Coordinates of C-alpha atoms and ligand atoms in Angstrom, one line a residue:
M1 CA -2.2 10.6 -30.1
G2 CA -5.2 12.5 -31.7
F3 CA -8.1 11.0 -31.4
D4 CA -11.6 12.4 -30.1
L5 CA -11.9 10.7 -26.5
K6 CA -15.2 10.3 -25.0
L7 CA -15.3 6.6 -23.7
V8 CA -12.6 5.1 -21.3
C9 CA -13.6 1.8 -21.2
L10 CA -11.5 -0.5 -18.3
D11 CA -10.7 -3.4 -16.8
L12 CA -10.5 -3.8 -13.4
D13 CA -8.0 -6.6 -11.5
G14 CA -4.7 -6.2 -13.3
V15 CA -5.6 -2.4 -14.3
I16 CA -7.2 -0.8 -11.5
Y17 CA -6.3 -3.1 -8.7
R18 CA -4.6 -5.8 -8.0
G19 CA -7.2 -8.1 -5.6
D20 CA -7.6 -5.3 -3.1
V21 CA -4.8 -3.8 -3.3
L22 CA -4.7 0.0 -6.3
I23 CA -2.3 -0.2 -9.4
K24 CA -0.9 3.0 -8.0
G25 CA -2.2 6.2 -10.1
A26 CA -5.0 5.0 -12.0
D27 CA -7.3 7.1 -9.1
L28 CA -5.6 9.9 -10.3
F29 CA -6.0 8.3 -14.9
V30 CA -9.8 8.2 -13.1
K31 CA -9.7 11.8 -11.7
I32 CA -8.2 13.3 -14.9
L33 CA -10.6 12.0 -17.8
R34 CA -13.3 12.9 -14.7
K35 CA -11.8 16.6 -15.0
K36 CA -11.5 16.9 -18.9
G37 CA -14.8 15.1 -18.9
I38 CA -13.9 12.0 -21.1
E39 CA -16.7 9.3 -19.5
Y40 CA -15.6 6.3 -18.2
V41 CA -16.6 2.9 -17.6
F42 CA -15.5 -0.2 -15.6
V43 CA -15.5 -4.0 -17.5
S44 CA -15.6 -7.0 -16.6
N45 CA -15.8 -10.6 -16.5
S46 CA -16.3 -11.4 -12.6
T47 CA -18.9 -12.7 -12.2
L48 CA -18.7 -13.8 -8.3
F49 CA -20.0 -10.1 -7.2
S50 CA -22.5 -7.6 -7.9
R51 CA -22.7 -4.4 -9.4
L52 CA -23.1 -2.9 -6.8
Y53 CA -19.9 -4.5 -3.9
Y54 CA -17.3 -3.4 -7.6
T55 CA -19.1 0.0 -6.5
K56 CA -18.3 0.0 -3.3
K57 CA -15.0 -1.2 -3.6
L58 CA -13.5 0.7 -7.0
N59 CA -15.3 4.1 -4.4
R60 CA -13.3 3.5 -1.0
L61 CA -9.8 2.8 -3.1
G62 CA -10.3 6.6 -4.1
I63 CA -12.5 6.1 -8.1
H64 CA -15.6 7.8 -8.2
T65 CA -18.2 5.1 -9.6
T66 CA -22.2 4.8 -9.8
R67 CA -23.2 1.7 -10.4
D68 CA -24.2 2.3 -14.0
Q69 CA -20.3 2.8 -15.1
V70 CA -20.2 -0.7 -13.4
I71 CA -21.0 -3.5 -16.2
T72 CA -20.4 -7.0 -15.1
A73 CA -19.9 -10.4 -17.1
A74 CA -22.8 -11.7 -14.4
Y75 CA -25.0 -8.8 -15.9
A76 CA -23.9 -9.1 -19.1
T77 CA -25.6 -12.4 -19.6
Y78 CA -28.8 -10.5 -17.6
K79 CA -28.6 -8.2 -20.8
Y80 CA -28.0 -11.2 -22.5
I81 CA -31.5 -13.0 -21.6
E82 CA -33.2 -10.8 -21.3
A83 CA -33.0 -10.0 -24.4
E84 CA -33.8 -13.1 -25.4
V85 CA -37.1 -13.4 -23.0
K86 CA -38.3 -10.4 -22.8
D87 CA -40.3 -10.7 -20.6
R88 CA -41.5 -14.3 -20.4
E89 CA -40.7 -17.1 -17.6
F90 CA -38.6 -19.4 -18.3
T91 CA -35.7 -21.3 -16.0
V92 CA -32.2 -21.5 -15.3
F93 CA -30.0 -24.1 -14.0
L94 CA -27.3 -22.5 -12.5
L95 CA -23.2 -23.2 -12.3
G96 CA -22.3 -20.1 -10.5
E97 CA -22.9 -17.8 -7.1
N98 CA -24.9 -14.8 -6.1
G99 CA -23.7 -12.0 -8.0
L100 CA -24.9 -13.7 -10.8
K101 CA -27.9 -15.4 -8.9
R102 CA -28.5 -11.5 -8.3
E103 CA -28.7 -10.0 -11.4
L104 CA -31.5 -13.0 -12.6
S105 CA -32.9 -13.2 -10.8
K106 CA -34.3 -9.5 -12.2
L107 CA -36.1 -11.1 -15.0
K108 CA -39.0 -13.5 -14.2
C109 CA -36.6 -16.2 -13.8
R110 CA -37.0 -19.8 -11.3
F111 CA -33.9 -21.8 -10.3
I112 CA -33.7 -25.9 -10.7
S113 CA -32.1 -27.5 -8.2
P114 CA -29.6 -30.1 -9.0
N115 CA -31.8 -33.4 -8.4
S116 CA -34.5 -32.1 -10.6
T117 CA -36.1 -33.5 -13.3
E118 CA -37.4 -31.0 -14.2
R119 CA -35.1 -29.8 -17.9
S120 CA -34.2 -26.1 -17.7
D121 CA -34.5 -23.3 -19.8
Y122 CA -30.7 -22.0 -19.6
V123 CA -27.4 -23.7 -18.4
V124 CA -25.8 -20.9 -17.0
V125 CA -22.0 -20.5 -16.3
A126 CA -20.4 -18.8 -14.5
L127 CA -17.4 -19.8 -10.8
D128 CA -19.3 -21.9 -9.0
R129 CA -16.6 -22.6 -5.9
K130 CA -19.0 -24.8 -4.7
I131 CA -19.0 -27.4 -7.8
T132 CA -20.1 -30.7 -7.0
Y133 CA -20.6 -33.9 -9.3
P134 CA -24.2 -33.7 -8.8
K135 CA -24.1 -30.4 -10.2
L136 CA -22.5 -31.5 -13.7
C137 CA -23.9 -33.4 -14.1
K138 CA -27.2 -31.6 -14.7
A139 CA -25.7 -29.0 -16.1
T140 CA -24.8 -31.7 -18.5
W141 CA -28.0 -33.4 -18.8
D142 CA -29.8 -30.7 -20.2
I143 CA -27.4 -29.4 -22.7
M144 CA -27.9 -33.1 -24.1
D145 CA -31.4 -32.6 -23.5
G146 CA -31.2 -29.6 -25.2
S147 CA -31.3 -26.5 -22.7
R148 CA -29.4 -22.9 -23.6
F149 CA -25.8 -23.6 -22.7
I150 CA -24.4 -19.6 -21.9
A151 CA -21.3 -18.7 -20.2
V152 CA -20.2 -15.5 -18.4
N153 CA -16.7 -16.4 -19.8
N154 CA -14.1 -18.9 -20.4
D155 CA -11.2 -17.4 -19.0
A156 CA -8.8 -20.6 -18.0
L157 CA -7.4 -18.9 -14.4
W158 CA -9.4 -16.4 -12.3
P159 CA -6.5 -14.1 -11.1
V160 CA -6.2 -13.3 -6.7
E161 CA -3.6 -11.0 -4.8
N162 CA -1.1 -14.4 -4.8
G163 CA -1.8 -16.1 -8.2
F164 CA -4.5 -17.7 -10.0
M165 CA -7.3 -20.3 -9.7
P166 CA -9.6 -22.6 -12.4
G167 CA -11.4 -20.2 -14.2
V168 CA -14.6 -20.7 -15.4
G169 CA -12.9 -21.6 -18.6
V170 CA -12.5 -25.3 -16.1
F171 CA -16.5 -26.0 -15.9
V172 CA -16.8 -24.7 -20.1
S173 CA -14.7 -27.4 -21.1
A174 CA -16.1 -29.9 -18.8
L175 CA -19.4 -29.3 -20.2
K176 CA -18.3 -28.9 -23.5
T177 CA -16.0 -32.6 -23.4
A178 CA -19.3 -33.6 -22.5
T179 CA -22.8 -32.8 -24.2
N180 CA -18.9 -31.7 -27.5
R181 CA -22.0 -28.7 -27.8
E182 CA -19.8 -25.1 -28.1
P183 CA -21.4 -22.7 -25.4
Y184 CA -22.5 -18.7 -25.6
V185 CA -20.1 -17.1 -24.3
V186 CA -21.4 -13.8 -23.1
G187 CA -17.7 -12.0 -22.0
K188 CA -14.9 -10.9 -23.3
P189 CA -13.3 -10.6 -26.0
N190 CA -17.1 -11.1 -27.7
T191 CA -17.9 -8.0 -27.6
F192 CA -21.9 -7.5 -26.4
M193 CA -20.5 -5.3 -23.1
L194 CA -19.0 -3.0 -24.9
E195 CA -21.5 -3.0 -26.9
I196 CA -23.5 -2.2 -23.4
A197 CA -21.0 0.6 -23.0
T198 CA -21.3 2.5 -26.1
N199 CA -24.6 1.9 -26.3
R200 CA -25.8 3.2 -22.5
F201 CA -22.9 6.4 -22.9
K202 CA -24.3 7.4 -26.2
V203 CA -21.1 7.4 -28.8
N204 CA -19.2 6.9 -31.5
R205 CA -17.2 3.4 -31.2
N206 CA -14.0 6.0 -33.2
N207 CA -14.4 7.7 -30.1
V208 CA -13.7 4.7 -27.9
L209 CA -10.6 3.3 -25.9
M210 CA -11.2 0.1 -24.1
V211 CA -7.6 -0.1 -21.9
G212 CA -7.2 -4.1 -20.2
D213 CA -4.2 -6.9 -19.2
K214 CA -4.9 -9.2 -21.6
L215 CA -4.3 -9.2 -25.1
D216 CA -6.4 -12.3 -25.6
S217 CA -9.9 -10.5 -23.6
D218 CA -9.4 -7.2 -23.6
I219 CA -7.2 -6.0 -26.5
L220 CA -9.0 -8.9 -29.4
M221 CA -12.6 -7.2 -27.4
G222 CA -11.1 -3.8 -27.7
K223 CA -10.2 -5.1 -31.9
R224 CA -13.3 -7.5 -32.8
A225 CA -15.2 -4.2 -31.1
G226 CA -13.6 -1.0 -33.8
V227 CA -12.8 0.2 -30.9
K228 CA -9.1 2.0 -29.6
T229 CA -7.1 -0.3 -28.2
A230 CA -4.4 0.3 -24.7
L231 CA -2.2 -2.4 -22.9
V232 CA -1.3 -1.9 -20.0
L233 CA 1.6 -3.7 -18.4
T234 CA 0.2 -3.8 -15.1
G235 CA -1.1 -7.4 -15.2
V236 CA -1.3 -10.4 -16.9
T237 CA 1.6 -9.0 -19.5
S238 CA 5.2 -8.8 -18.9
Q239 CA 6.8 -6.8 -21.0
E240 CA 9.1 -10.0 -22.9
D241 CA 5.5 -11.0 -24.0
I242 CA 5.2 -7.8 -26.0
N243 CA 7.4 -9.8 -28.5
K244 CA 5.6 -11.9 -29.7
I245 CA 1.9 -10.6 -29.7
S246 CA 0.3 -11.6 -33.5
E247 CA -0.5 -9.2 -35.7
E248 CA -4.7 -9.8 -34.8
L249 CA -4.0 -9.2 -31.0
K250 CA -1.7 -6.6 -31.5
P251 CA -3.1 -2.9 -29.6
D252 CA -3.4 1.0 -30.5
I253 CA -1.2 1.4 -27.5
I254 CA 1.2 -0.3 -25.1
A255 CA 2.6 1.7 -22.1
K256 CA 3.9 0.9 -18.8
D257 CA 0.8 1.7 -16.2
L258 CA -2.6 4.4 -16.9
M259 CA 0.1 7.4 -16.0
E260 CA 1.9 6.9 -18.5
L261 CA -1.6 6.1 -21.2
A262 CA -2.7 9.9 -19.5
E263 CA 0.9 10.6 -21.5
I264 CA 0.5 9.5 -24.5
L265 CA -2.8 9.7 -25.3
G266 CA -1.4 13.4 -24.2
L267 CA -4.5 14.2 -20.9
Y268 CA -1.2 15.3 -18.6
P269 CA 0.2 17.0 -17.7
Ligands
MG1 MG1 -7.8 -8.3 -16.2

């Protein structure tokens, strides 16, 4: 495939690893990129953990990574809100966990508790494994009262080692139903994370490849951003699914795994 590749954006789950297990060839693929001097960055809809956590996990799996090469939806949410508030003080009612809390704490942010009567400036919805009815009430009331409604992603399911768990989209749907409002969704398929990546590495979109396992998030984001897209079949999309792909979601490349992708790209052997 003859294009001048300068930056590869890679999804994590289903592309690099499954749970805690490295997908075969992912480490070699990244080694090849390093050897060829091609930049790479990981782009994940995840919000549970910090970027440092993913940096350590990737290095432990044999994939050389610095923190600047990890862009999570939690980090992107921080960047998005930062651009809005600048250095003003603001309040957040958060449905979410520590990864996101730590990112937002870098700003002049005060977190509102579920039983507070104070209306938050932002209601931020992420994966919250300790969600309760009082939290849903607070989020509903604040959104109805005019809080900015932000969702880190809208994924229906959250992939885990042995299958799936309900994802952030489940909470988003509940709040949409209650409030009749639409959130701003930061994560994939929004192009925001890809823009962070291309700005950081100062590359033109013609030189970027987005690699993912999910059509309606990874591939759709890449298409919306106008970059080249590659689907790998090591995650949620199966061989049978390929025959049913709509024109809108058709990736430029379909590869069995990252090693086959390296061959298609002419990077290997
Ligand atoms: Mg994935």
